CSV table of C-alpha atoms and ligand atoms in Angstrom, one decimal:
chain,number,residue,atom,x,y,z
A,1,MET,CA,71.3,-275.5,14.4
A,2,LEU,CA,67.8,-275.8,15.6
A,3,ILE,CA,67.5,-276.4,19.4
A,4,LEU,CA,64.5,-277.5,21.4
A,5,GLY,CA,64.7,-276.2,25.0
A,6,ILE,CA,62.7,-277.8,27.8
A,7,GLU,CA,62.4,-276.4,31.3
A,8,THR,CA,60.5,-278.3,34.1
A,9,SER,CA,62.6,-277.7,37.2
A,10,CYS,CA,59.9,-276.2,39.4
A,11,ASP,CA,56.4,-274.9,38.7
A,12,GLU,CA,56.7,-273.6,35.2
A,13,THR,CA,56.6,-275.8,32.0
A,14,GLY,CA,58.7,-273.9,29.5
A,15,VAL,CA,59.5,-274.8,25.9
A,16,ALA,CA,61.3,-272.9,23.2
A,17,LEU,CA,62.8,-273.3,19.7
A,18,TYR,CA,66.1,-271.5,19.3
A,19,ASP,CA,67.9,-271.3,16.0
A,20,THR,CA,71.6,-270.4,16.1
A,21,GLU,CA,71.2,-268.5,12.9
A,22,GLY,CA,67.7,-267.0,13.3
A,23,GLY,CA,67.5,-266.5,17.1
A,24,LEU,CA,64.4,-267.3,19.2
A,25,LEU,CA,61.8,-268.7,16.8
A,26,ALA,CA,59.0,-269.5,19.3
A,27,GLU,CA,58.4,-270.2,22.9
A,28,ALA,CA,55.5,-271.3,25.2
A,29,LEU,CA,55.1,-271.3,28.9
A,30,HIS,CA,52.6,-272.7,31.3
A,31,SER,CA,52.7,-271.5,34.9
A,32,GLN,CA,51.3,-273.7,37.7
A,33,ALA,CA,51.3,-270.7,40.1
A,34,ASP,CA,47.5,-270.7,40.4
A,35,MET,CA,47.4,-274.5,41.1
A,36,HIS,CA,50.0,-274.2,43.9
A,37,ALA,CA,48.6,-270.9,45.4
A,38,VAL,CA,45.9,-272.8,47.3
A,39,TYR,CA,48.6,-274.6,49.2
A,40,GLY,CA,50.8,-271.5,49.8
A,41,GLY,CA,53.8,-273.0,48.0
A,42,VAL,CA,54.8,-275.5,45.4
A,43,VAL,CA,53.6,-279.1,46.0
A,44,PRO,CA,56.3,-281.3,44.2
A,45,GLU,CA,54.0,-284.2,43.3
A,46,LEU,CA,51.4,-281.9,41.8
A,47,ALA,CA,54.1,-280.1,39.9
A,48,SER,CA,55.5,-283.3,38.3
A,49,ARG,CA,52.0,-284.5,37.3
A,50,ASP,CA,51.2,-281.1,35.7
A,51,HIS,CA,54.4,-281.2,33.7
A,52,VAL,CA,53.4,-284.6,32.5
A,53,ARG,CA,50.1,-283.2,31.3
A,54,ARG,CA,51.5,-280.0,29.7
A,55,LEU,CA,54.9,-280.7,28.2
A,56,VAL,CA,54.1,-282.6,25.1
A,57,PRO,CA,51.2,-280.3,24.0
A,58,LEU,CA,53.4,-277.3,24.7
A,59,ILE,CA,56.2,-278.8,22.5
A,60,ALA,CA,53.7,-279.4,19.7
A,61,HIS,CA,52.3,-275.8,20.1
A,62,THR,CA,55.8,-274.3,20.0
A,63,LEU,CA,56.8,-276.3,16.8
A,64,GLU,CA,53.5,-275.2,15.2
A,65,ARG,CA,54.1,-271.5,16.0
A,66,ALA,CA,57.6,-271.7,14.5
A,67,GLY,CA,56.2,-273.6,11.5
A,68,ARG,CA,58.9,-276.3,11.9
A,69,PRO,CA,58.4,-280.0,11.9
A,70,ILE,CA,60.0,-281.9,14.8
A,71,ALA,CA,62.3,-283.7,12.4
A,72,ASP,CA,64.1,-280.3,11.9
A,73,VAL,CA,65.3,-280.3,15.5
A,74,ASP,CA,69.1,-280.8,15.7
A,75,LEU,CA,69.6,-280.8,19.5
A,76,ILE,CA,67.3,-281.2,22.5
A,77,ALA,CA,68.2,-279.4,25.7
A,78,PHE,CA,66.5,-279.9,29.1
A,79,THR,CA,67.0,-278.6,32.6
A,80,GLN,CA,69.0,-281.3,34.4
A,81,GLY,CA,69.1,-279.6,37.8
A,82,PRO,CA,68.9,-278.2,40.4
A,83,GLY,CA,65.2,-278.4,41.1
A,84,LEU,CA,62.4,-280.8,42.1
A,85,GLY,CA,63.5,-284.4,41.3
A,86,GLY,CA,60.2,-285.6,39.9
A,87,ALA,CA,59.6,-282.4,37.9
A,88,LEU,CA,63.1,-282.6,36.4
A,89,LEU,CA,62.6,-286.2,35.4
A,90,VAL,CA,59.6,-285.3,33.3
A,91,GLY,CA,61.7,-282.9,31.1
A,92,ALA,CA,64.6,-285.3,31.1
A,93,SER,CA,62.5,-288.3,29.9
A,94,VAL,CA,60.6,-286.4,27.3
A,95,ALA,CA,63.8,-284.9,25.9
A,96,SER,CA,65.5,-288.3,25.9
A,97,GLY,CA,62.6,-289.9,24.2
A,98,ILE,CA,62.6,-287.3,21.4
A,99,GLY,CA,66.4,-287.6,21.0
A,100,LEU,CA,66.0,-291.4,20.7
A,101,VAL,CA,63.3,-291.2,18.1
A,102,LEU,CA,65.0,-288.5,16.0
A,103,GLY,CA,68.5,-289.9,16.5
A,104,LYS,CA,69.6,-286.4,17.7
A,105,PRO,CA,71.8,-285.4,20.7
A,106,VAL,CA,70.3,-284.5,24.0
A,107,VAL,CA,72.1,-282.2,26.5
A,108,GLY,CA,71.3,-281.5,30.2
A,109,ILE,CA,71.6,-277.8,31.2
A,110,HIS,CA,72.2,-276.4,34.7
A,111,HIS,CA,69.1,-274.2,35.5
A,112,LEU,CA,71.2,-271.4,37.0
A,113,GLU,CA,73.5,-271.4,34.0
A,114,GLY,CA,70.4,-270.9,31.9
A,115,HIS,CA,69.5,-267.9,34.0
A,116,LEU,CA,73.0,-266.6,34.0
A,117,LEU,CA,73.5,-266.7,30.3
A,118,SER,CA,70.0,-265.4,29.5
A,119,PRO,CA,71.0,-261.7,29.5
A,120,LEU,CA,73.1,-262.5,26.4
A,121,LEU,CA,69.8,-263.0,24.6
A,122,SER,CA,69.2,-259.3,24.6
A,123,GLU,CA,70.8,-256.8,22.3
A,124,PRO,CA,73.4,-255.4,22.6
A,125,ARG,CA,74.9,-258.6,23.9
A,126,PRO,CA,77.1,-257.9,26.9
A,127,ALA,CA,80.7,-258.9,26.4
A,128,PHE,CA,82.7,-261.1,28.8
A,129,PRO,CA,84.0,-260.6,31.5
A,130,PHE,CA,81.1,-259.3,33.6
A,131,ILE,CA,79.6,-259.5,37.1
A,132,ALA,CA,76.4,-261.5,37.3
A,133,LEU,CA,73.7,-261.0,39.9
A,134,LEU,CA,71.5,-264.1,40.0
A,135,VAL,CA,68.4,-263.4,42.0
A,136,SER,CA,65.7,-266.1,41.9
A,137,GLY,CA,63.3,-267.8,44.3
A,138,GLY,CA,66.1,-270.2,45.4
A,139,HIS,CA,69.3,-268.3,44.8
A,140,THR,CA,71.0,-265.0,45.4
A,141,GLN,CA,74.5,-265.1,44.1
A,142,LEU,CA,77.1,-262.7,42.8
A,143,MET,CA,79.5,-264.2,40.2
A,144,ARG,CA,82.4,-263.2,38.1
A,145,VAL,CA,81.8,-264.5,34.6
A,146,ASP,CA,84.8,-264.7,32.3
A,147,GLY,CA,83.2,-266.8,29.6
A,148,VAL,CA,80.7,-269.7,29.0
A,149,GLY,CA,81.5,-272.2,31.8
A,150,ARG,CA,83.9,-269.9,33.5
A,151,TYR,CA,82.2,-268.7,36.7
A,152,ALA,CA,83.7,-267.7,40.0
A,153,MET,CA,81.4,-267.3,43.0
A,154,LEU,CA,82.0,-264.0,44.7
A,155,GLY,CA,79.2,-264.2,47.3
A,156,GLU,CA,75.8,-265.7,48.0
A,157,THR,CA,73.1,-265.7,50.6
A,158,GLN,CA,73.6,-267.3,53.9
A,159,ASP,CA,69.9,-268.0,54.4
A,160,ASP,CA,66.9,-266.9,52.4
A,161,ALA,CA,67.1,-266.0,48.7
A,162,ALA,CA,65.9,-262.6,47.6
A,163,GLY,CA,62.9,-264.1,45.9
A,164,GLU,CA,62.1,-266.2,48.9
A,165,ALA,CA,62.2,-263.1,51.1
A,166,PHE,CA,59.8,-261.3,48.7
A,167,ASP,CA,57.5,-264.4,48.7
A,168,LYS,CA,57.6,-264.9,52.5
A,169,THR,CA,57.0,-261.1,53.2
A,170,ALA,CA,54.2,-261.2,50.6
A,171,THR,CA,52.6,-264.0,52.6
A,172,LEU,CA,52.8,-261.9,55.8
A,173,LEU,CA,51.0,-259.2,53.9
A,174,GLY,CA,48.2,-261.6,52.9
A,175,LEU,CA,49.2,-261.8,49.2
A,176,ALA,CA,48.9,-265.1,47.3
A,177,TYR,CA,51.9,-267.3,46.5
A,178,PRO,CA,54.2,-266.5,44.7
A,179,GLY,CA,53.9,-263.0,46.1
A,180,GLY,CA,57.0,-261.3,44.8
A,181,PRO,CA,55.3,-259.6,41.8
A,182,ALA,CA,52.2,-258.8,43.8
A,183,LEU,CA,54.3,-257.2,46.6
A,184,ALA,CA,56.1,-255.1,44.0
A,185,LYS,CA,52.8,-253.9,42.7
A,186,LEU,CA,51.5,-253.1,46.1
A,187,ALA,CA,54.7,-251.2,46.8
A,188,GLU,CA,54.1,-248.8,43.9
A,189,ARG,CA,51.4,-247.1,46.0
A,190,GLY,CA,53.5,-247.1,49.2
A,191,ASN,CA,55.9,-244.7,50.9
A,192,ALA,CA,59.3,-246.5,51.0
A,193,LYS,CA,60.6,-244.1,53.7
A,194,ARG,CA,57.9,-244.8,56.3
A,195,PHE,CA,59.5,-247.8,57.9
A,196,ASP,CA,63.2,-248.1,58.4
A,197,PHE,CA,63.8,-251.8,57.9
A,198,PRO,CA,67.3,-253.2,58.4
A,199,ARG,CA,69.7,-253.5,55.4
A,200,PRO,CA,71.3,-256.9,56.4
A,201,MET,CA,75.0,-257.2,55.8
A,202,LEU,CA,75.2,-253.9,54.0
A,203,ALA,CA,78.3,-252.9,55.8
A,204,SER,CA,79.8,-256.4,56.1
A,205,GLY,CA,82.6,-255.6,53.8
A,206,ASN,CA,82.1,-258.8,51.8
A,207,LEU,CA,79.7,-260.0,49.1
A,208,SER,CA,77.5,-262.2,51.2
A,209,PHE,CA,73.8,-261.7,51.7
A,210,SER,CA,71.3,-262.5,54.4
A,211,PHE,CA,67.6,-261.9,54.1
A,212,SER,CA,65.9,-263.9,56.8
A,213,GLY,CA,66.3,-261.1,59.4
A,214,LEU,CA,64.6,-258.6,57.1
A,215,LYS,CA,61.5,-260.8,56.9
A,216,THR,CA,61.5,-261.2,60.7
A,217,ALA,CA,61.8,-257.4,61.1
A,218,VAL,CA,58.7,-257.1,58.9
A,219,LEU,CA,56.8,-259.6,61.0
A,220,THR,CA,57.7,-257.7,64.2
A,221,LYS,CA,56.6,-254.4,62.6
A,222,LEU,CA,53.3,-256.0,61.5
A,223,HIS,CA,52.6,-257.3,65.0
A,224,ALA,CA,53.4,-253.8,66.5
A,225,LEU,CA,51.1,-252.1,64.0
A,226,GLY,CA,48.1,-254.5,64.6
A,227,THR,CA,45.3,-254.1,62.1
A,228,LEU,CA,46.7,-252.5,58.9
A,229,ASP,CA,44.9,-250.1,56.6
A,230,GLU,CA,45.5,-250.3,52.8
A,231,GLN,CA,48.1,-247.5,52.9
A,232,ALA,CA,50.1,-249.0,55.8
A,233,ARG,CA,50.2,-252.4,53.9
A,234,ALA,CA,51.5,-250.5,50.8
A,235,ASP,CA,54.1,-248.6,53.0
A,236,VAL,CA,55.4,-251.9,54.5
A,237,ALA,CA,55.7,-253.4,51.0
A,238,ALA,CA,57.5,-250.3,49.7
A,239,SER,CA,59.8,-250.0,52.7
A,240,PHE,CA,60.7,-253.8,52.5
A,241,GLN,CA,61.3,-253.6,48.8
A,242,GLN,CA,63.6,-250.6,49.2
A,243,ALA,CA,65.6,-252.3,51.9
A,244,ILE,CA,66.2,-255.4,49.8
A,245,VAL,CA,67.0,-253.4,46.6
A,246,ASP,CA,69.4,-251.2,48.6
A,247,VAL,CA,71.4,-254.2,49.7
A,248,LEU,CA,71.4,-255.9,46.3
A,249,ALA,CA,72.5,-252.7,44.5
A,250,ALA,CA,75.3,-251.9,47.1
A,251,LYS,CA,76.7,-255.4,46.8
A,252,CYS,CA,76.6,-255.2,42.9
A,253,LEU,CA,78.6,-252.0,43.0
A,254,HIS,CA,81.0,-253.4,45.5
A,255,ALA,CA,81.5,-256.5,43.2
A,256,LEU,CA,82.1,-254.3,40.2
A,257,GLU,CA,84.7,-252.2,42.1
A,258,ARG,CA,86.4,-255.2,43.6
A,259,GLU,CA,86.8,-257.0,40.3
A,260,SER,CA,87.5,-253.7,38.4
A,261,LEU,CA,84.8,-254.5,35.9
A,262,GLN,CA,82.4,-252.2,34.1
A,263,ARG,CA,79.6,-254.6,33.2
A,264,LEU,CA,76.8,-256.1,35.3
A,265,VAL,CA,74.2,-258.5,34.2
A,266,VAL,CA,71.1,-259.4,36.2
A,267,ALA,CA,69.2,-262.7,35.9
A,268,GLY,CA,66.5,-264.7,37.7
A,269,GLY,CA,62.9,-263.9,38.6
A,270,VAL,CA,63.7,-261.0,40.9
A,271,GLY,CA,65.5,-259.4,38.0
A,272,ALA,CA,61.9,-258.5,36.8
A,273,ASN,CA,61.6,-256.1,39.7
A,274,ARG,CA,61.2,-252.6,38.4
A,275,LEU,CA,62.8,-250.8,41.4
A,276,LEU,CA,65.8,-253.1,41.2
A,277,ARG,CA,66.2,-252.5,37.5
A,278,GLU,CA,65.9,-248.8,37.8
A,279,THR,CA,68.2,-248.6,40.9
A,280,LEU,CA,70.9,-250.7,39.3
A,281,VAL,CA,70.8,-248.7,36.0
A,282,ALA,CA,71.1,-245.4,37.9
A,283,ARG,CA,73.8,-246.5,40.4
A,284,ALA,CA,75.9,-248.4,37.9
A,285,GLY,CA,75.6,-245.5,35.5
A,286,ALA,CA,76.9,-243.2,38.1
A,287,ILE,CA,80.2,-245.1,38.1
A,288,GLY,CA,80.3,-245.5,34.4
A,289,ALA,CA,79.2,-249.2,34.4
A,290,GLN,CA,76.6,-250.8,32.1
A,291,VAL,CA,73.8,-253.1,33.2
A,292,SER,CA,72.1,-255.8,31.1
A,293,PHE,CA,68.9,-257.7,31.8
A,294,PRO,CA,67.3,-260.5,30.0
A,295,PRO,CA,64.1,-259.5,28.2
A,296,LEU,CA,61.5,-259.1,30.9
A,297,ALA,CA,59.5,-262.2,30.0
A,298,LEU,CA,62.7,-264.3,30.2
A,299,CYS,CA,63.6,-263.2,33.8
A,300,THR,CA,61.5,-266.0,35.3
A,301,ASP,CA,61.8,-269.6,34.4
A,302,ASN,CA,61.5,-270.4,30.7
A,303,GLY,CA,62.5,-272.8,27.9
A,304,ALA,CA,64.4,-270.1,25.9
A,305,MET,CA,67.2,-269.8,28.4
A,306,ILE,CA,67.7,-273.6,28.4
A,307,ALA,CA,67.8,-273.8,24.5
A,308,PHE,CA,70.1,-270.7,24.4
A,309,ALA,CA,72.5,-272.1,27.1
A,310,ALA,CA,72.7,-275.3,25.0
A,311,ALA,CA,73.5,-273.2,21.9
A,312,LEU,CA,76.5,-271.8,23.8
A,313,LYS,CA,77.6,-275.0,25.5
A,314,TYR,CA,77.2,-277.6,22.8
A,315,PRO,CA,80.0,-276.2,20.6
A,316,GLN,CA,82.2,-276.4,23.8
A,317,GLY,CA,81.6,-280.1,24.0
A,318,ALA,CA,78.6,-280.4,26.3
A,319,ARG,CA,77.1,-283.8,25.7
A,320,GLY,CA,74.4,-285.9,27.2
A,321,GLU,CA,75.0,-289.0,29.3
A,322,GLU,CA,73.9,-292.5,28.5
A,323,GLY,CA,70.4,-293.0,29.6
A,324,PHE,CA,69.4,-289.9,31.6
A,325,GLN,CA,70.1,-288.4,34.9
A,326,VAL,CA,68.8,-285.4,36.9
A,327,TYR,CA,70.6,-283.6,39.7
A,328,PRO,CA,68.1,-282.0,42.1
A,329,ARG,CA,71.0,-280.6,44.1
A,330,TRP,CA,73.8,-279.2,42.0
A,331,ASP,CA,76.0,-276.2,42.7
A,332,LEU,CA,77.1,-274.0,39.8
A,333,GLY,CA,80.7,-274.0,41.0
A,334,GLU,CA,83.9,-272.7,39.5
A,335,THR,CA,82.9,-274.2,36.2
A,336,ALA,CA,79.7,-275.7,34.8
A,337,GLN,CA,81.4,-279.0,34.9
A,338,SER,CA,81.1,-279.0,38.7
A,339,THR,CA,80.2,-282.4,40.1
A,340,PRO,CA,76.5,-282.8,40.9
A,341,ARG,CA,75.6,-284.2,44.3
A,342,ARG,CA,73.8,-287.4,43.4
B,1,LIG,O1,63.8,-267.5,38.5
B,1,LIG,P1,62.5,-267.8,39.0
B,1,LIG,O2,61.4,-267.7,38.0
B,1,LIG,O3,62.4,-269.2,39.7
B,1,LIG,C1,63.4,-269.7,40.4
B,1,LIG,O4,64.3,-270.4,39.8
B,1,LIG,O5,63.4,-269.5,41.6
B,1,LIG,O6,62.2,-266.8,40.2
B,1,LIG,C2,61.0,-266.7,40.9
B,1,LIG,C3,61.1,-265.7,42.0
B,1,LIG,C4,59.9,-265.8,43.0
B,1,LIG,O7,60.4,-265.7,44.3
B,1,LIG,C5,59.2,-264.5,42.6
B,1,LIG,O8,58.4,-264.0,43.6
B,1,LIG,C6,60.3,-263.6,42.2
B,1,LIG,O9,61.2,-264.4,41.5
B,1,LIG,N1,59.8,-262.4,41.4
B,1,LIG,C7,59.8,-261.2,41.8
B,1,LIG,C8,59.2,-260.4,40.7
B,1,LIG,N2,58.9,-261.2,39.7
B,1,LIG,C9,59.3,-262.5,40.1
B,1,LIG,N3,60.2,-260.6,42.9
B,1,LIG,C10,60.1,-259.3,43.0
B,1,LIG,N4,59.6,-258.5,42.1
B,1,LIG,C11,59.1,-259.0,40.9
B,1,LIG,N5,58.6,-258.2,40.0
B,2,LIG,ZN1,64.8,-270.1,38.0
């Protein structure tokens, strides 16, 4: 079955062709990061308009790279939520239009479920059950995953998401939006031991997170330091990154132990962070557990994870609705069939 995946929930237009026999055939991505950087964050109206401009050419490009005509597509998958309403509608309407013309089914995919299942795109494919750490710009969640659509929330952030904390701290350091990757790069030259930032909720005994205090601690430190030289900036970045990674890694280990599981998968944009990857591999390895990540390029938003999630969910009966709907606010609850907030 040949699946066209479309992702337009935020500031990336992602398209991919996934073949259930042959794997990922082609993918294309356009990031709007530069466009939004001038405003210091995503401007929803501009995001929607850019998806309108980019999506159809990207689909044509992806089909061409795979050497497949659109008539070969058996199933069209799009991100149905959560995300920016107008941006989601672009993907939904193009997907539905293609479905109508081809007479092929269209399915809406939960963005976080796309992230969550994306580590299964890497080899060796991790087996169920496992603990999933979902760390993106909007979410920080630990889940127990017993199968496709069988997700139990173990803990999540009470305020900022990990990616949001990276981005906000990066802004404090004068780095352009979205600053997470730039902060990580700056941290490579820094001394992570120089500033002892708090590890929020490290000893809370539960699997909840809180990152807004950490960002405030950085702000207070920056005020106290006054003008920063290049080394001090790098040291702040490295010390902040170490604090956030320490908390994420400790909670992952706690979740593995609590659920008596030996497998951890990491998904979402912050999963691209090198220190996080290395720390999780080392600390999970020390207790005999394995860690899987999606291929690096598939950590952040992309169309491949949407096509792939559809490949797993369609055989389970996932079907599109009449007309099309998007759900800007939609919890990935106990199962993927959780009721969207309309
Ligand atoms: O999953 P994603 O692409 O979009 C959302 O669904 O939110 O995640 C984007 C987030 C941003 O906050 C970005 O700064 C962060 O992931 N991110 C990173 C790195 N690469 C992306 N944070 C830290 N280190 C990185 N290398
Ligand atoms: Zn995402």
